[in-house]
Coordinates of C-alpha atoms and ligand atoms in Angstrom, one line a residue:
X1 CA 50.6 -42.5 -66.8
X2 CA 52.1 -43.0 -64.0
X3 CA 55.8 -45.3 -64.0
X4 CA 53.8 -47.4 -61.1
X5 CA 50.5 -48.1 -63.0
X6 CA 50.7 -50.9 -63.8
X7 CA 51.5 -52.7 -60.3
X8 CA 48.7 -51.6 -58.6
X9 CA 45.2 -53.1 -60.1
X10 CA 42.2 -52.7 -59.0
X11 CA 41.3 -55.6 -57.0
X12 CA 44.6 -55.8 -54.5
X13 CA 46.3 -53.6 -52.2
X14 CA 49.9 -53.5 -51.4
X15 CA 51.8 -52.3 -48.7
X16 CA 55.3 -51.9 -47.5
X17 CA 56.3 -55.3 -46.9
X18 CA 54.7 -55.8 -50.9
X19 CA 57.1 -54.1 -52.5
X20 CA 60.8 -52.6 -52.9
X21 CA 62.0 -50.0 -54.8
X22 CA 64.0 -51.2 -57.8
X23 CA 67.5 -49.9 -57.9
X24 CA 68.1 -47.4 -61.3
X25 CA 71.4 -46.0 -62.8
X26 CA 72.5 -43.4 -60.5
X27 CA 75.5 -40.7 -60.2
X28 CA 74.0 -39.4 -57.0
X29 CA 75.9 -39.7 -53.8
X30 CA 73.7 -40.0 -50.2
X31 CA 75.5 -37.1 -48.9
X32 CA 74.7 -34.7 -51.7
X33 CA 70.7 -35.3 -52.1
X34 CA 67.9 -32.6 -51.8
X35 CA 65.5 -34.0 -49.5
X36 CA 63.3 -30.4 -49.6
X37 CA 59.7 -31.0 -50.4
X38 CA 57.1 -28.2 -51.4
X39 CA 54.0 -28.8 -49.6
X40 CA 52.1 -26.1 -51.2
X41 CA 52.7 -22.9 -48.4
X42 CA 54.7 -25.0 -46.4
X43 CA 58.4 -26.3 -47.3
X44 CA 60.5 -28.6 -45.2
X45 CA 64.0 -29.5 -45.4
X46 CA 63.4 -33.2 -44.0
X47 CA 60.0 -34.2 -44.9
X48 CA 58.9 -35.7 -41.7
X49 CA 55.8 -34.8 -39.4
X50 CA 55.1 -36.3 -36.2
X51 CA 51.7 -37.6 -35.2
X52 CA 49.6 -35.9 -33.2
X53 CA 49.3 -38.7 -30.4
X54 CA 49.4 -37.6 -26.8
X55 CA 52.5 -40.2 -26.2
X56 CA 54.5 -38.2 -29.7
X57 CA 54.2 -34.3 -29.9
X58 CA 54.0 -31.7 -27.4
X59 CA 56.2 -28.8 -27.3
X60 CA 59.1 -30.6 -26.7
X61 CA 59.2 -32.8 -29.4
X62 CA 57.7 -30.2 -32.4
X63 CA 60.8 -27.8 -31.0
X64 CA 63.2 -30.9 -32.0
X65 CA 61.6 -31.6 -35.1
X66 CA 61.5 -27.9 -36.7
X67 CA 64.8 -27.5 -35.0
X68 CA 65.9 -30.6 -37.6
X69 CA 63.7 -29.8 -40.6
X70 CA 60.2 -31.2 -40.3
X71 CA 57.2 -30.2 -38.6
X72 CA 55.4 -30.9 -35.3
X73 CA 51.7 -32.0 -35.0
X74 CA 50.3 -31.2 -31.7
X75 CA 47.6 -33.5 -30.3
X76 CA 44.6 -32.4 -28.7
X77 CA 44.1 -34.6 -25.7
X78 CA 44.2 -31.2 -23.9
X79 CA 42.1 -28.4 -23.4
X80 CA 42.1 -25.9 -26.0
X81 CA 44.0 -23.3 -23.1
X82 CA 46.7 -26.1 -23.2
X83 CA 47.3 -26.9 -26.7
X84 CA 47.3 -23.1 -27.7
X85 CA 50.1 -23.1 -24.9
X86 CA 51.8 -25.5 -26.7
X87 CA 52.1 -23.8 -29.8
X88 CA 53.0 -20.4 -27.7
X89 CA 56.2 -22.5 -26.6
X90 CA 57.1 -23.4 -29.8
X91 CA 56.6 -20.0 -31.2
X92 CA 58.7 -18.7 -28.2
X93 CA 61.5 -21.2 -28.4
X94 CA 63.7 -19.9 -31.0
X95 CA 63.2 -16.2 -33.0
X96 CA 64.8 -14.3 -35.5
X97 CA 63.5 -11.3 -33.6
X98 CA 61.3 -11.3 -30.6
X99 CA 58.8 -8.9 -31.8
X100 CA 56.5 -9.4 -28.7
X101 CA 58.9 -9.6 -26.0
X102 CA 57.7 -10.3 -22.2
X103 CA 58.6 -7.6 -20.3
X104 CA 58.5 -5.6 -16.6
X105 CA 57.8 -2.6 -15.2
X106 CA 60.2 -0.6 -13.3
X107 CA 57.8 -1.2 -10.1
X108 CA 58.6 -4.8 -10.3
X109 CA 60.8 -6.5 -7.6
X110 CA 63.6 -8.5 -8.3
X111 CA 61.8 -11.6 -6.9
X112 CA 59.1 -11.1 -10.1
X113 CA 61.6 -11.0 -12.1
X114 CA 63.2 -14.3 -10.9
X115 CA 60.0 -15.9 -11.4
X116 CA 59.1 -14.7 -14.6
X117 CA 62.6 -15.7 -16.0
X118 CA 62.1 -19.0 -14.6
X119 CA 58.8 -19.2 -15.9
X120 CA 59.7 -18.0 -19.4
X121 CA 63.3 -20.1 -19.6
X122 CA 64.8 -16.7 -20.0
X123 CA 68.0 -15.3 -19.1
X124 CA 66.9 -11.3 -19.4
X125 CA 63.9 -9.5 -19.7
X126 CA 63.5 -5.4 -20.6
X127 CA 62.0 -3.0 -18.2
X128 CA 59.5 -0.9 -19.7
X129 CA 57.0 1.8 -18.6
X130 CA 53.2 1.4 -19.1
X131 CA 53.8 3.6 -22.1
X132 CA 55.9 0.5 -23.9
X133 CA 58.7 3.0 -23.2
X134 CA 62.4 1.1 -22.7
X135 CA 64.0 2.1 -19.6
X136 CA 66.8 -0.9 -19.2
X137 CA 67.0 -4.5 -19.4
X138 CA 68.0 -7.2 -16.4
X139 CA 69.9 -10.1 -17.4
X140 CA 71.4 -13.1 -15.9
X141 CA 74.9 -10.7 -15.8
X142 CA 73.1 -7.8 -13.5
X143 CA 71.7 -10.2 -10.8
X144 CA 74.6 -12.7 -10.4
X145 CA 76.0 -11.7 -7.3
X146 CA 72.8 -11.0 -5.8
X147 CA 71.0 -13.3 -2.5
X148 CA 67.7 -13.5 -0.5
X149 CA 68.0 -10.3 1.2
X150 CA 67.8 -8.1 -2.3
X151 CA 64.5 -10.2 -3.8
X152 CA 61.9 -7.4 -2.4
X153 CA 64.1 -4.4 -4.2
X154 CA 63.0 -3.0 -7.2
X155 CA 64.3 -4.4 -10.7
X156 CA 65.2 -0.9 -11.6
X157 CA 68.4 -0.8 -9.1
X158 CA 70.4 -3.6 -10.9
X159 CA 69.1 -3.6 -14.8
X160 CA 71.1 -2.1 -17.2
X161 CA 70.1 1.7 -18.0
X162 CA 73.2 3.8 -18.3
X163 CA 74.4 2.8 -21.5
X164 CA 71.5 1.0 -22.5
X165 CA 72.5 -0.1 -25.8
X166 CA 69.7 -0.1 -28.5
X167 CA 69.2 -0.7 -32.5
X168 CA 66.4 1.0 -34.3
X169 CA 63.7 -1.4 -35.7
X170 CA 64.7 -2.6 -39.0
X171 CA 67.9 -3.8 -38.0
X172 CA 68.9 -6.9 -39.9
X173 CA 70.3 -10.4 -38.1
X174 CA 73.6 -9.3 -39.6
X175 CA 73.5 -6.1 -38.0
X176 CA 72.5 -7.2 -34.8
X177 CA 75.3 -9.3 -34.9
X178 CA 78.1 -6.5 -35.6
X179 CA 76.8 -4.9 -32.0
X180 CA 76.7 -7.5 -30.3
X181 CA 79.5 -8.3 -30.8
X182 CA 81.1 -5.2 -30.4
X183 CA 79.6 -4.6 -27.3
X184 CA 79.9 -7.7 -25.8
X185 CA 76.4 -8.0 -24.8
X186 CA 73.7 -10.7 -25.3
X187 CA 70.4 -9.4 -25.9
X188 CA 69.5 -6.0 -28.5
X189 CA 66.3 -4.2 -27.7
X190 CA 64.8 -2.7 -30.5
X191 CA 63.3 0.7 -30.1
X192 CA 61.4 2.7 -32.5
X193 CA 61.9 7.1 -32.7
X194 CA 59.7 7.3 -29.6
X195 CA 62.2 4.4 -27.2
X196 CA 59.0 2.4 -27.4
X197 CA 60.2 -1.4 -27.2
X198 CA 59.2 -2.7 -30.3
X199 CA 61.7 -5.8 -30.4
X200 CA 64.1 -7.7 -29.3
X201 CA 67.2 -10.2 -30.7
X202 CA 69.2 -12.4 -28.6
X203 CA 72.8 -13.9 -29.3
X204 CA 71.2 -17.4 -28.2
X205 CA 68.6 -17.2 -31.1
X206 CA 71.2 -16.4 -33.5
X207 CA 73.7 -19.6 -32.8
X208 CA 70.0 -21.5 -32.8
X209 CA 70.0 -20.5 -36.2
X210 CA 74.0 -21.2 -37.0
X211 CA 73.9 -24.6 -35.2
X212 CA 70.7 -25.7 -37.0
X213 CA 70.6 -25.0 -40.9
X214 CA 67.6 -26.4 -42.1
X215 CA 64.9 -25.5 -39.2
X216 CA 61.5 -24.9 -40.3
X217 CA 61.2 -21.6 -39.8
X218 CA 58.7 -18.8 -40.3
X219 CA 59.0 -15.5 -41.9
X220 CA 59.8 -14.1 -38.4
X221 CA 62.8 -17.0 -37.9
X222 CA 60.3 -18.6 -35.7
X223 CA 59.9 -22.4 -35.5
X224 CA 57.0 -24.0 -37.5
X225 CA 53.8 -26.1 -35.7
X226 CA 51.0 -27.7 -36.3
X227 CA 48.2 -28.2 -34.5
X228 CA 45.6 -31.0 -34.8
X229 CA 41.5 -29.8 -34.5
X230 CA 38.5 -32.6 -34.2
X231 CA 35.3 -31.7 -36.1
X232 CA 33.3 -31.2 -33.1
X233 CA 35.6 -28.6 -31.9
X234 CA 37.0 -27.0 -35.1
X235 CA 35.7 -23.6 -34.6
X236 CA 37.0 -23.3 -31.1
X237 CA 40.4 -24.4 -31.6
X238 CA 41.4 -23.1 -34.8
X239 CA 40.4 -19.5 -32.8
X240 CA 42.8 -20.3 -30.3
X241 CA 45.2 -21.8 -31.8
X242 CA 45.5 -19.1 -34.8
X243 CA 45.6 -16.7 -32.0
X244 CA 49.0 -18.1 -30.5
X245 CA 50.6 -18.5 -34.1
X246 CA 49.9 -22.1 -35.3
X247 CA 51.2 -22.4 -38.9
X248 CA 49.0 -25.5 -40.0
X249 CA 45.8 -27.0 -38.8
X250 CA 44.9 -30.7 -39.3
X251 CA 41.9 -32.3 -39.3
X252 CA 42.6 -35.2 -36.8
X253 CA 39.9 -37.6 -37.9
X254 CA 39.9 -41.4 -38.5
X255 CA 38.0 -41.3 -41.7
X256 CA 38.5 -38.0 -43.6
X257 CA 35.6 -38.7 -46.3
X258 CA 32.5 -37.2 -44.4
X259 CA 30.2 -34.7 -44.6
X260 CA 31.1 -33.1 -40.8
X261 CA 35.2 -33.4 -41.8
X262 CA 34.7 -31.4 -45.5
X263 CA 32.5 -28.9 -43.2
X264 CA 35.4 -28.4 -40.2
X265 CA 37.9 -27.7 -43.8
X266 CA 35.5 -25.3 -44.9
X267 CA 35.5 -23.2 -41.6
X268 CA 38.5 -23.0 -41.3
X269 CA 39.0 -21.8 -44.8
X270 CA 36.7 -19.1 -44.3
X271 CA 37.7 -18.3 -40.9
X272 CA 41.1 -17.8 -41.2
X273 CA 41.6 -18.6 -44.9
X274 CA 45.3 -17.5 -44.4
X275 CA 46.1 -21.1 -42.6
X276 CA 47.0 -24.5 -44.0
X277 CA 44.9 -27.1 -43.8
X278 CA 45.7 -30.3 -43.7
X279 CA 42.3 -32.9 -44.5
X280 CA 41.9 -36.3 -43.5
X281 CA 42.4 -39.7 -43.1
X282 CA 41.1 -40.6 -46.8
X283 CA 42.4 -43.7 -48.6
X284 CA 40.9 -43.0 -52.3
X285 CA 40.8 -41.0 -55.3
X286 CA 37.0 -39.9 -54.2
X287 CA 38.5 -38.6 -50.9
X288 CA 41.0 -36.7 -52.3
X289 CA 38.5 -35.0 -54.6
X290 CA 36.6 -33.9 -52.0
X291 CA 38.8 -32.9 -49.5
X292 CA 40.2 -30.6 -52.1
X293 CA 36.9 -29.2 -53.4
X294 CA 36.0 -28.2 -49.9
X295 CA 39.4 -26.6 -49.9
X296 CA 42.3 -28.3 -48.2
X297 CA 45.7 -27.3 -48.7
X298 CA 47.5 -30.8 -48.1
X299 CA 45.7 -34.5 -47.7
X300 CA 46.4 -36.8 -45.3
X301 CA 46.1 -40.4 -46.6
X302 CA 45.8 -44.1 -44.4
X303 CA 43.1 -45.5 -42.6
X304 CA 44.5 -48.3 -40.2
X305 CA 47.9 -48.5 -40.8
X306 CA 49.1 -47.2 -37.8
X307 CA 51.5 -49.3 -35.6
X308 CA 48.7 -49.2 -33.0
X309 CA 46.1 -49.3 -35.2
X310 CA 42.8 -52.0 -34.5
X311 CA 40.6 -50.4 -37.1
X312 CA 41.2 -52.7 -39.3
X313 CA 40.1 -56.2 -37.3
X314 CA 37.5 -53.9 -35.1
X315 CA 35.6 -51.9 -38.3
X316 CA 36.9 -54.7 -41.2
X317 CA 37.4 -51.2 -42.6
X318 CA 40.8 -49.7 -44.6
X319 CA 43.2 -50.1 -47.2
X320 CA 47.1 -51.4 -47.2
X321 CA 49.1 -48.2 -47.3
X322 CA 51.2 -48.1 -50.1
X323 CA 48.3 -49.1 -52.4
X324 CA 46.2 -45.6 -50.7
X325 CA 49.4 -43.8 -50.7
X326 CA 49.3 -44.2 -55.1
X327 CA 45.5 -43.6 -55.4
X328 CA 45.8 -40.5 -53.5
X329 CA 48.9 -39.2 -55.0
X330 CA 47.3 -40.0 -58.6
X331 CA 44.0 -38.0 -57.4
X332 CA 46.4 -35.3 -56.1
X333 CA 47.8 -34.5 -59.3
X334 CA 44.3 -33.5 -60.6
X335 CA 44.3 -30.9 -58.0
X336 CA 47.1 -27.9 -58.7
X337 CA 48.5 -25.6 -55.8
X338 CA 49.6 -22.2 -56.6
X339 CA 52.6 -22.3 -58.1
X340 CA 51.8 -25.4 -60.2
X341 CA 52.8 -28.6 -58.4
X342 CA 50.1 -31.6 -57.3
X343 CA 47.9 -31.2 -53.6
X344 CA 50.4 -32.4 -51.4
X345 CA 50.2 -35.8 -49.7
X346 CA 51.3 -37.0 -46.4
X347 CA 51.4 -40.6 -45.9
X348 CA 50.3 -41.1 -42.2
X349 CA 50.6 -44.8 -40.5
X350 CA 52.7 -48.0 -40.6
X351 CA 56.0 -45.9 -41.6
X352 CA 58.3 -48.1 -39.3
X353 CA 61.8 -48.0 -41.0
X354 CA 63.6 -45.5 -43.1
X355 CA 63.0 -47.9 -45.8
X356 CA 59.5 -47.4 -45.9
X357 CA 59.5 -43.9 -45.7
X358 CA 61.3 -44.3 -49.5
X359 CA 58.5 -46.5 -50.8
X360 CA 56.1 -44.3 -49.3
X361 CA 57.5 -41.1 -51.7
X362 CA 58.2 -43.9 -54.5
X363 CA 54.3 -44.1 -53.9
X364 CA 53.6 -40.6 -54.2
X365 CA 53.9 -39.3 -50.6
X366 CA 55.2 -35.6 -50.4
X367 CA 55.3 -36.0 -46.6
X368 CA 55.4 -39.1 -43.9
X369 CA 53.7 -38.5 -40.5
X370 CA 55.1 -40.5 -38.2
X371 CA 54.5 -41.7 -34.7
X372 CA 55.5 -45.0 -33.5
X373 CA 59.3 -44.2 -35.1
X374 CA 59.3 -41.1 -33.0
X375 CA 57.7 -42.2 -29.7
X376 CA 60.7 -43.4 -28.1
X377 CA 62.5 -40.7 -27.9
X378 CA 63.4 -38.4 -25.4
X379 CA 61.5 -35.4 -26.4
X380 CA 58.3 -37.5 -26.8
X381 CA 56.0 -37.3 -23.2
X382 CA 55.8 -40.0 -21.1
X383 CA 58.9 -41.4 -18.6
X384 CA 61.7 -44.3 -19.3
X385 CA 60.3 -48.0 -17.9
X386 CA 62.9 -50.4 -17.4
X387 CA 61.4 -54.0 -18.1
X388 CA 63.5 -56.6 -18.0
X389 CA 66.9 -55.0 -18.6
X390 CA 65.5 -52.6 -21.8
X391 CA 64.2 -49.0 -21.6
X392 CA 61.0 -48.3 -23.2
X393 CA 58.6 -45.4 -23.4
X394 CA 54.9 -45.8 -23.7
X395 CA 53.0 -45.8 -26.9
X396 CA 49.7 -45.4 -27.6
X397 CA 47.0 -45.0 -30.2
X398 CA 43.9 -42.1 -29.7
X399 CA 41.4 -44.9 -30.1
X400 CA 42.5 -47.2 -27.3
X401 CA 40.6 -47.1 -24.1
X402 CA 43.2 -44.9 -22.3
X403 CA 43.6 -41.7 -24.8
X404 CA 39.5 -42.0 -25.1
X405 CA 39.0 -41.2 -21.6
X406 CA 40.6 -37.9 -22.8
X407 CA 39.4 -35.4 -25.0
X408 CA 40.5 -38.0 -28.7
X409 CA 37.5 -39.9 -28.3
X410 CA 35.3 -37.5 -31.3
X411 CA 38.3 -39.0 -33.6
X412 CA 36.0 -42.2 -33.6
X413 CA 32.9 -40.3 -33.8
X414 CA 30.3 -43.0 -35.3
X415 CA 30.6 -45.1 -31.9
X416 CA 31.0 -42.2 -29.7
X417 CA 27.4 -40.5 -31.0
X418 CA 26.1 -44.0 -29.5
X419 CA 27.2 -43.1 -26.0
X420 CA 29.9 -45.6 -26.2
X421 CA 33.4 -46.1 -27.1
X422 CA 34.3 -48.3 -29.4
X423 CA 38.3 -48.8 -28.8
X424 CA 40.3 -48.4 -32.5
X425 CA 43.8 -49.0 -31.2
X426 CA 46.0 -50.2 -28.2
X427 CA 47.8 -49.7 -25.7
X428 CA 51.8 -50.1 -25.9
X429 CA 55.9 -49.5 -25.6
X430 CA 58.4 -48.7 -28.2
X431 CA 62.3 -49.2 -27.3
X432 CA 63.7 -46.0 -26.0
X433 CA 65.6 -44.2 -28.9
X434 CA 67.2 -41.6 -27.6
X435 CA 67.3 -37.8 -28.8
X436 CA 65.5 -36.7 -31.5
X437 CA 67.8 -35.5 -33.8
X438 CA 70.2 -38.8 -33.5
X439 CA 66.6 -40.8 -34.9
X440 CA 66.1 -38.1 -37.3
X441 CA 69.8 -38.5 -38.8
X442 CA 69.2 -42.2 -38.9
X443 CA 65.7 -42.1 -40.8
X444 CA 67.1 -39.4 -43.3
X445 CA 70.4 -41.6 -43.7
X446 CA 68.4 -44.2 -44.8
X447 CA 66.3 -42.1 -46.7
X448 CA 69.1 -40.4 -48.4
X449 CA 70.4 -43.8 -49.0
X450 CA 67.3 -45.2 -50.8
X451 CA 67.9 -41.6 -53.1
X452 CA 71.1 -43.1 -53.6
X453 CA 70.1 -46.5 -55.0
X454 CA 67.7 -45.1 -57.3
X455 CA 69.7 -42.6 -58.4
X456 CA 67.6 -39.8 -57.6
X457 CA 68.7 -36.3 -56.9
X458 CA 65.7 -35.0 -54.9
X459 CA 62.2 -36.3 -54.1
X460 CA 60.5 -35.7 -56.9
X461 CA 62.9 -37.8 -59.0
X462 CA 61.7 -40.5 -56.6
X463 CA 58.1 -39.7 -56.8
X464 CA 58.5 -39.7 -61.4
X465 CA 61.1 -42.1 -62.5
X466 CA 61.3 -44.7 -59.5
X467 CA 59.9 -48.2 -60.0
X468 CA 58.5 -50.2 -57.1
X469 CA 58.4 -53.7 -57.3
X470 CA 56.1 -56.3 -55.9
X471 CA 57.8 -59.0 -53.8
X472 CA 56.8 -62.6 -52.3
X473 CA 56.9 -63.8 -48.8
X474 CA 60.4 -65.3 -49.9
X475 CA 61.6 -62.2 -51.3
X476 CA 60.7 -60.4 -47.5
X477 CA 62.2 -62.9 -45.7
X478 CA 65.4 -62.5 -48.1
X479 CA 65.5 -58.6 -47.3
X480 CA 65.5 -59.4 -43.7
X481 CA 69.1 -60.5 -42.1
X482 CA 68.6 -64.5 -42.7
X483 CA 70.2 -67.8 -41.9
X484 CA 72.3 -66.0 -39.2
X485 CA 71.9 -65.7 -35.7
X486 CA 71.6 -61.6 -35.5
X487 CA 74.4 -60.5 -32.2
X488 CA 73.7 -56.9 -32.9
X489 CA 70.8 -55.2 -34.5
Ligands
XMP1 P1 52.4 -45.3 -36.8 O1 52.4 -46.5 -37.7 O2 53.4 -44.3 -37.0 O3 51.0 -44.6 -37.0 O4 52.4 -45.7 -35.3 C1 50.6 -43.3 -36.5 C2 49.2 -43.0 -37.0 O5 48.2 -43.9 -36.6 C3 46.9 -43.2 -36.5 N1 46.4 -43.5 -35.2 C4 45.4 -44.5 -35.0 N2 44.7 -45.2 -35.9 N3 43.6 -46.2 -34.1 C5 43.8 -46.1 -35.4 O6 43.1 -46.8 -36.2 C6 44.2 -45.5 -33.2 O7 44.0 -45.6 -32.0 C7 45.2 -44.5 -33.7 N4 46.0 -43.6 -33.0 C8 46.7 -43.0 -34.0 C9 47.2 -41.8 -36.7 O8 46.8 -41.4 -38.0 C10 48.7 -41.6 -36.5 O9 49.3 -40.5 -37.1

């Protein structure tokens, strides 16, 4: 029985605003909590996702957030070519070892080489033969001092060839380092017994790794991404985006409890059973059930909670998130993952402050999806407006008018199957936050904080032995500042 039970009954649903979480005996400091959560074959360091909203994650933005320890969600008001894209960037934007690197042939010109570096964002690139053979490599360092008139000569009379250093494949990250170093160079080919190019590893990668500790990575040091599929389209994107590496797929559907959403989890399961999937929106015990019969490796839980949400007034249809967040963590528990722990649960809408991302793992949450929080900020698409002396960046929801023109409107699939589109959300701004990884630190400050006041090491110690308590309009408008008049927020 769970330490919650007994607030939430049957016949009322609470959200954030509802409830605090009750302070406990504690002899844990902010600084020193474990924020790591296990979602089943994924692990992040700082449980955050972002939502996959075309105004919140492209490439940009999921770089940022693996950089810091959570996970990206790419949207999919693109074309599949696009969206795979994505994913290649984020794949390509930080390595252990490059084990597919581009490359030239030694017929290539100096001006292809320019553009592919410029293309790629890279500051080298190895010459090889059509065999794979390594012949040299061209670097930043070998075309400094060249202009104009040497674009139409062949790469082959500035790379690098005579030494050419090399390590055999195999080599560690530690290795790497040693000749590097000693060599004062900045990229390693790797070549196996034949001087086939086979890899590559680049001093730039490694201080990506030194400067960021707790990066999502995957078993090849590469950044983590997920990609968001519609059921219409399941088959097609989870091709493609399996294709260019994705490391998760989720079901990007309004309502998660349907026949056509357990069938898009199921192909992908037997498809490409190696990939996550995450299943949803559900709100309730029965959706968890089925999402995880059909096969899903993590559930995604709230059904118009979202910031820019309508669903609610336009369908009448949903439930207060903190109130779905406990059913479906309760359903989850029913539901092992190897290894033994409960089907993960990510709590996806109306997370606003860092506050509420602790009630929401008080509640049961493994995982908060955010998108409004995030939206502001400078990795997230979309340009600065200055309105009346504040900066702001758009923000809007897949159901409004504007994202449905684009490819989101299957997301609301009932009204689109009558030929018309039903708008589920709106059209907005969100302040301008700044970089990523200064919002990040704020939202797992307070976070960490929250672990502090109920005295809880790591999450699960939040998820078990924190209480929540239910609070009246008095007590909300005592957590707010109150009574003054606020100078700075
Ligand atoms: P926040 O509160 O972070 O919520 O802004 C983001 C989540 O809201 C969902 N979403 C929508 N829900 N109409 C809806 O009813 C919409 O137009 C809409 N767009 C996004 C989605 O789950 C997202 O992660």
């Amino acid at each position: 029985m769970s330490i919650n039970a007994g607030l939430f009954d049957h016949f009322e649903s609470l959200t954030f605003d509802d409830v605090l979480v009750v302070p406990g005996w504690s002899d844990v400091l902010p600084a020193e909590v474990d924020t790591t959560s296990s979602l089943g074959p994924l692990t992040l360091r700082v449980p955050l996702m972002s939502a996959a909203m075309d105004t919140v994650t492209e490439a940009p933005l999921a770089i940022s957030l693996a950089r810091e320890g959570g996970i990206g969600v790419l949207h999919r008001n693109l074309s599949v070519e696009e969206q795979a894209a994505n994913v290649d960037r984020v794949k390509r934007a930080q390595s252990g070892m490059i084990t597919a690197p581009i490359s030239l042939s030694p017929t290539a010109t100096l001006a292809d080489a320019e553009e592919l570096m410029a293309a790629h964002k890279i500051s080298g690139v190895p010459i090889c033969e059509s065999s794979g053979r390594l012949v040299g490599i061209l670097t930043n360092r070998d075309v400094r001092f060249c202009d104009e008139s040497d674009m139409a000569s062949l790469v082959t009379e500035f790379m690098t060839s005579e030494p050419l250093v090399t390590a055999p494949v195999g080599t560690t990250l530690e290795e790497a380092v040693a000749v590097l170093h000693k060599h004062r160079i900045e990229k390693l080919p790797l070549v196996d017994d034949d001087g086939l190019l086979r890899g590559l590893i680049t001093v730039k990668d490694i201080n990506k790794r030194v400067e960021k500790p707790n990066a999502t990575l995957d078993e090849k040091g590469r950044l983590c991404v997920g990609a968001a599929v519609g059921v219409t389209d399941v088959a097609e994107r989870a091709e493609a985006l399996a294709a260019a590496g994705v490391d998760v797929l989720v079901i990007d559907t309004a309502h998660g409890h349907t026949s056509g959403v357990l069938e898009a989890v199921r192909t992908i399961k037997k498809g490409w059973p190696e990939l996550p999937v995450i299943g949803g929106n559900v709100v309730t015990r029965e959706g968890v059930d089925a999402l995880a019969d059909a096969g899903a490796d993590m559930i995604k839980v709230g059904v118009g909670a979202g910031s820019i949400c309508t669903t609610r007034i336009v369908a009448g249809a949903g439930m207060p998130q903190v109130s779905a967040i406990f059913e479906c963590a309760q359903a989850a528990k029913e539901h092992r993952v190897e290894g033994g722990g409960a089907l993960p649960i990510i709590a996806d809408g109306g997370v606003v402050t860092s506050g509420d991302i602790v009630k929401a793992f008080v509640a049961g949450a493994d995982a908060v999806m955010l998108g409004n929080a995030l939206a502001g900020c400078d990795e997230a698409p979309g340009e600065l407006e200055l309105v009346d002396g504040a900066m702001w960046k758009t923000y809007r929801g897949m159901g409004s008018a504007g994202a449905m023109r684009g490819r989101a409107a299957d997301r609301y699939g009932s009204a689109q199957k009558q030929g018309k589109h039903v708008a589920e959300g709106v059209e907005a701004r969100v302040r301008y936050a700044g970089p990523l990884h200064e919002l990040v630190n704020q939202l797992v400050g307070g976070l960490r904080s929250g672990m502090g006041y109920a005295g809880a090491g790591e999450l699960d110690d939040l998820r078990y032995r924190t209480r929540l308590t239910r609070i009246t309009g008095a007590g909300l408008r005592e957590s707010h500042p109150h009574d003054v008049d606020v100078l700075r927020d």
